[in-house]
Short mmCIF file of C-alpha atoms in Angstrom, two decimals:
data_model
loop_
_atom_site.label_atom_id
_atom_site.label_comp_id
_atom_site.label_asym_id
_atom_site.label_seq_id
_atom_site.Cartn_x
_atom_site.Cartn_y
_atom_site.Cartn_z
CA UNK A 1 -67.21 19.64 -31.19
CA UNK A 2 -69.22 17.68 -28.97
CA UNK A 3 -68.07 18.57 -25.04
CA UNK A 4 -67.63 14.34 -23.99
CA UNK A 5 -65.47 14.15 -27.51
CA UNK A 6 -63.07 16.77 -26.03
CA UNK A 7 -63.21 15.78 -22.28
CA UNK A 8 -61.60 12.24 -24.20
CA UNK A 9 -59.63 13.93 -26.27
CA UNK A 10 -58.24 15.75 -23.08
CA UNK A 11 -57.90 12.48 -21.28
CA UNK A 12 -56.13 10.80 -23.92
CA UNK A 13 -53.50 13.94 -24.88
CA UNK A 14 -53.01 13.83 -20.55
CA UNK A 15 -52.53 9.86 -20.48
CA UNK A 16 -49.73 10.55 -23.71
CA UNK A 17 -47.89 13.49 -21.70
CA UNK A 18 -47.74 11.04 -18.66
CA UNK A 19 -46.63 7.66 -20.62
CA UNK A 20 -44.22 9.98 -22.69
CA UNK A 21 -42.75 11.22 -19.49
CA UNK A 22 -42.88 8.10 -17.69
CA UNK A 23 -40.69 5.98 -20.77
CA UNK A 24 -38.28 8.96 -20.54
CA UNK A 25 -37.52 8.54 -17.29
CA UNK A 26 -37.53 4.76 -17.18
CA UNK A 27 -35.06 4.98 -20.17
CA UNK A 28 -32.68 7.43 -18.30
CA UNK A 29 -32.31 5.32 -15.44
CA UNK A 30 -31.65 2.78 -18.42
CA UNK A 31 -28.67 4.85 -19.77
CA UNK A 32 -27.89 5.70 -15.83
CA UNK A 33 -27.39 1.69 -15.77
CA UNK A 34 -25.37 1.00 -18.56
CA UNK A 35 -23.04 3.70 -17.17
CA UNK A 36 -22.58 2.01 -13.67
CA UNK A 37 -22.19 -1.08 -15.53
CA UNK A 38 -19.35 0.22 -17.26
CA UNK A 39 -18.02 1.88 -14.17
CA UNK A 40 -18.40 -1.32 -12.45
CA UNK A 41 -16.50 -2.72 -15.16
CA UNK A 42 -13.71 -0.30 -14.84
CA UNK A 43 -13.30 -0.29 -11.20
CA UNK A 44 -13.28 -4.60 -11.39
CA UNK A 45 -10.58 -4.30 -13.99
CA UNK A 46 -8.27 -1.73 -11.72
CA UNK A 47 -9.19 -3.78 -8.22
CA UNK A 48 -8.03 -6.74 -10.35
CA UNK A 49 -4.59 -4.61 -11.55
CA UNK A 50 -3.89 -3.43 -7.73
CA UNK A 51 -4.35 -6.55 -6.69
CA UNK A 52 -1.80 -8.17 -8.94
CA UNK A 53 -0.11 -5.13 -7.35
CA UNK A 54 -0.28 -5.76 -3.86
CA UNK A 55 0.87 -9.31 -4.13
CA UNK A 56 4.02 -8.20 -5.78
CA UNK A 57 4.58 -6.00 -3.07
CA UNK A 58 3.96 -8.45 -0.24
CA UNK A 59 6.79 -10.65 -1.88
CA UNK A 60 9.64 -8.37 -1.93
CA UNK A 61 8.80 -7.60 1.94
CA UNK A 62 10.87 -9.42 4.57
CA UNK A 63 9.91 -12.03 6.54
CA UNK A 64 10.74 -12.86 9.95
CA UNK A 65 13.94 -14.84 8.62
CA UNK A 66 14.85 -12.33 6.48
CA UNK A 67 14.28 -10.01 9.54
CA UNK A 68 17.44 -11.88 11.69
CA UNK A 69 19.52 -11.53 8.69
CA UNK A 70 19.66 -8.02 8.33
CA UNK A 71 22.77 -7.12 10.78
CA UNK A 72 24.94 -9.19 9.14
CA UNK A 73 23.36 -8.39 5.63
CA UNK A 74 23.80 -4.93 6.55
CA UNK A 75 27.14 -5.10 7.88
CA UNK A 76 28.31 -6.87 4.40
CA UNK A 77 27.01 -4.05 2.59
CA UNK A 78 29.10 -1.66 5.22
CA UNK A 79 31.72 -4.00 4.45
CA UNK A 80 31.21 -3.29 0.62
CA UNK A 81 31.43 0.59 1.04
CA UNK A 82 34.28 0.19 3.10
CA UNK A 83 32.69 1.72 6.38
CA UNK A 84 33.41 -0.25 9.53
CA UNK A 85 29.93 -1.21 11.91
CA UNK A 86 30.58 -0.31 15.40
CA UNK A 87 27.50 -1.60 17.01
CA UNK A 88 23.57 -2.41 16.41
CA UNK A 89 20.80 -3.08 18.44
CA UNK A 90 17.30 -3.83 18.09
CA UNK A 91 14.13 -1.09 18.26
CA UNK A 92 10.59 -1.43 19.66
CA UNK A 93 8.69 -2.98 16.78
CA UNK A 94 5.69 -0.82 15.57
CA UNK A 95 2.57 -2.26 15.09
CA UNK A 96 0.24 -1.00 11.31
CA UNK A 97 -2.90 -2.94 10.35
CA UNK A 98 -0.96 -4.68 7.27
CA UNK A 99 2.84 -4.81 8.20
CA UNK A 100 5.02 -4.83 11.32
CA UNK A 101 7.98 -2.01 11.25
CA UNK A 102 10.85 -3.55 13.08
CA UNK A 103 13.46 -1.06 13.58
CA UNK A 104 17.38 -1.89 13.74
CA UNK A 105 19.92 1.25 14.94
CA UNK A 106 23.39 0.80 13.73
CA UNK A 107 26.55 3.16 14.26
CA UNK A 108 29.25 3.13 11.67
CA UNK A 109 32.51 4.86 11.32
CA UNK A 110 32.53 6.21 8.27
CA UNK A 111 33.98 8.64 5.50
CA UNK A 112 31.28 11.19 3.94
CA UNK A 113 31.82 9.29 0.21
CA UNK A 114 31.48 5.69 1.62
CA UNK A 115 28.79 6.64 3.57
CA UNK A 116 26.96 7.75 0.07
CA UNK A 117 27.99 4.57 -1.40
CA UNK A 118 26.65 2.54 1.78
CA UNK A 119 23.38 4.18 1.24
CA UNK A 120 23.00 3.40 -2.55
CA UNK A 121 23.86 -0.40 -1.67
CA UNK A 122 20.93 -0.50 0.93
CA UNK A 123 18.53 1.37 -1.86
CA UNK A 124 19.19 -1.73 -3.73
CA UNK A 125 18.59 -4.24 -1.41
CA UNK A 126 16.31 -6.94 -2.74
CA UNK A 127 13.49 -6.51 0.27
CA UNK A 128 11.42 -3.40 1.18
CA UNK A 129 14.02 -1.80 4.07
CA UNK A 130 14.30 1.94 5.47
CA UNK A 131 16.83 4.09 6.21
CA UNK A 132 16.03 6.82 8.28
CA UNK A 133 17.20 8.89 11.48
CA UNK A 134 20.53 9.51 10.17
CA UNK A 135 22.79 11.36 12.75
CA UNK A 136 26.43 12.63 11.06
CA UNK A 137 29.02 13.66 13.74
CA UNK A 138 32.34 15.21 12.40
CA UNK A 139 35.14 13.73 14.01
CA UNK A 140 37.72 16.55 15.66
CA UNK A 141 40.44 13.91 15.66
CA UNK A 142 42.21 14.77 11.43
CA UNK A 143 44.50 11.54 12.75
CA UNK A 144 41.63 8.71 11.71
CA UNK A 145 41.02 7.04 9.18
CA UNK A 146 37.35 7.63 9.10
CA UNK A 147 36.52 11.46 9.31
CA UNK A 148 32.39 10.90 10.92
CA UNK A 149 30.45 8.42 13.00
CA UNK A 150 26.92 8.13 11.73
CA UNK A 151 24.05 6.57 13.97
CA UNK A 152 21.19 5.71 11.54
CA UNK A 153 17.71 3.12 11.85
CA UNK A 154 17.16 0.83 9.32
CA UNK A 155 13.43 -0.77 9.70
CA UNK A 156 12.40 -3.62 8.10
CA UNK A 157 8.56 -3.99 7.16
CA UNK A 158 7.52 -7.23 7.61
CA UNK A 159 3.68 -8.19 6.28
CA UNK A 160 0.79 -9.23 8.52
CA UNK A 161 -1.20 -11.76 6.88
CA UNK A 162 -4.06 -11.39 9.66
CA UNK A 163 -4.32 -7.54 8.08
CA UNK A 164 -7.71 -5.98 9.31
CA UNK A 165 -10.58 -7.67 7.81
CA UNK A 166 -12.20 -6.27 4.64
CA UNK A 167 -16.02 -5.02 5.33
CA UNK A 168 -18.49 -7.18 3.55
CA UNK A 169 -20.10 -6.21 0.10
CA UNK A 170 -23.19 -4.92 0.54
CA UNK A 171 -26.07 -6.40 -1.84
CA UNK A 172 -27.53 -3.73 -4.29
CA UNK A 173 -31.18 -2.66 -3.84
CA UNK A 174 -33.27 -5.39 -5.49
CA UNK A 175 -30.80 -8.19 -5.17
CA UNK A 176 -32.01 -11.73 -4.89
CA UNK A 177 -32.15 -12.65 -1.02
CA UNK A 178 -30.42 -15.69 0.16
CA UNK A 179 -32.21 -18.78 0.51
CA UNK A 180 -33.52 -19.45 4.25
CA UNK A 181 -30.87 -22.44 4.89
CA UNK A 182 -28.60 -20.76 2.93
CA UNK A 183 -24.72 -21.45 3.87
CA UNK A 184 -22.86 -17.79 3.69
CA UNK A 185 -19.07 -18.00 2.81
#
């Protein structure tokens, strides 16, 4: 065989290996793309789902009117279990990047049973509440009527609308760049 018919030969069968490997790689970052695609798809579908989400949410929280309301709300549903509300007074709010936990401290006299009751009323109260810090003291005096006093916080969680900002999308690689003049939303 004649050596220039070989040195092409060899050319050509190096050219192939390259092109060959070159279209295999091209077409994996193909099939890598169709799978972000999907994922993309996926993860759309399920931002789309908790978003739904979140909005129910935000409209079973309080408001500020619904906020003033709770004492006397609260002292119905005392009413209800058939403890009796001794006093209540207002908490230092706190402060989250999405709601506002404004805390209310109540003292009840109370029998162990009502006081059970009082708390399944409040765990179906129609807004998002919380009832926590819950201090029982036995009562030494048999004569009463109501055998504990309990201290206890209920907060309310009231939504910020001015949450924390949400950090801009960032363009993929090799997205079109906005027109110069351009009005960004």
């Amino acid at each position: 065989m004649n050596p220039q018919l070989q040195k092409q030969i060899g050319v050509g069968a190096l050219a192939g290996i390259i092109l060959a490997g070159l279209v295999y790689f091209l077409l994996a970052d193909v099939d890598k793309g169709k799978l972000l695609k999907a994922s993309y798809e996926k993860l759309r579908e399920e931002v789309a789902k908790q978003d739904k989400r979140i909005e129910e949410l935000i409209k079973i929280m309080p408001s500020e009117t619904d906020y003033g309301e709770i004492p006397y709300r609260i002292k119905k549903i005392a009413d209800d279990a058939g403890i009796d509300q001794v006093a209540f007074s207002l908490k230092p709010e706190r402060r989250d990047a999405y709601y506002t936990e404004k805390p209310v401290e109540f003292e009840f006299r109370v029998g162990f049973h009502s006081f059970g009751q009082f708390a399944s009323l409040i765990s179906g109260y129609d807004k998002i509440i919380n009832l926590s810090n819950i201090e029982i003291t036995r009562k030494t005096d048999n004569r009463s009527i109501y055998p504990a006093t309990v201290k206890c916080t209920i907060s309310a969680f009231i939504y910020n609308p001015e949450a924390a900002p949400v950090a801009p999308v960032k363009k993929p690689a090799g997205a079109p760049a906005a027109k110069a003049g351009a009005k960004e939303d």
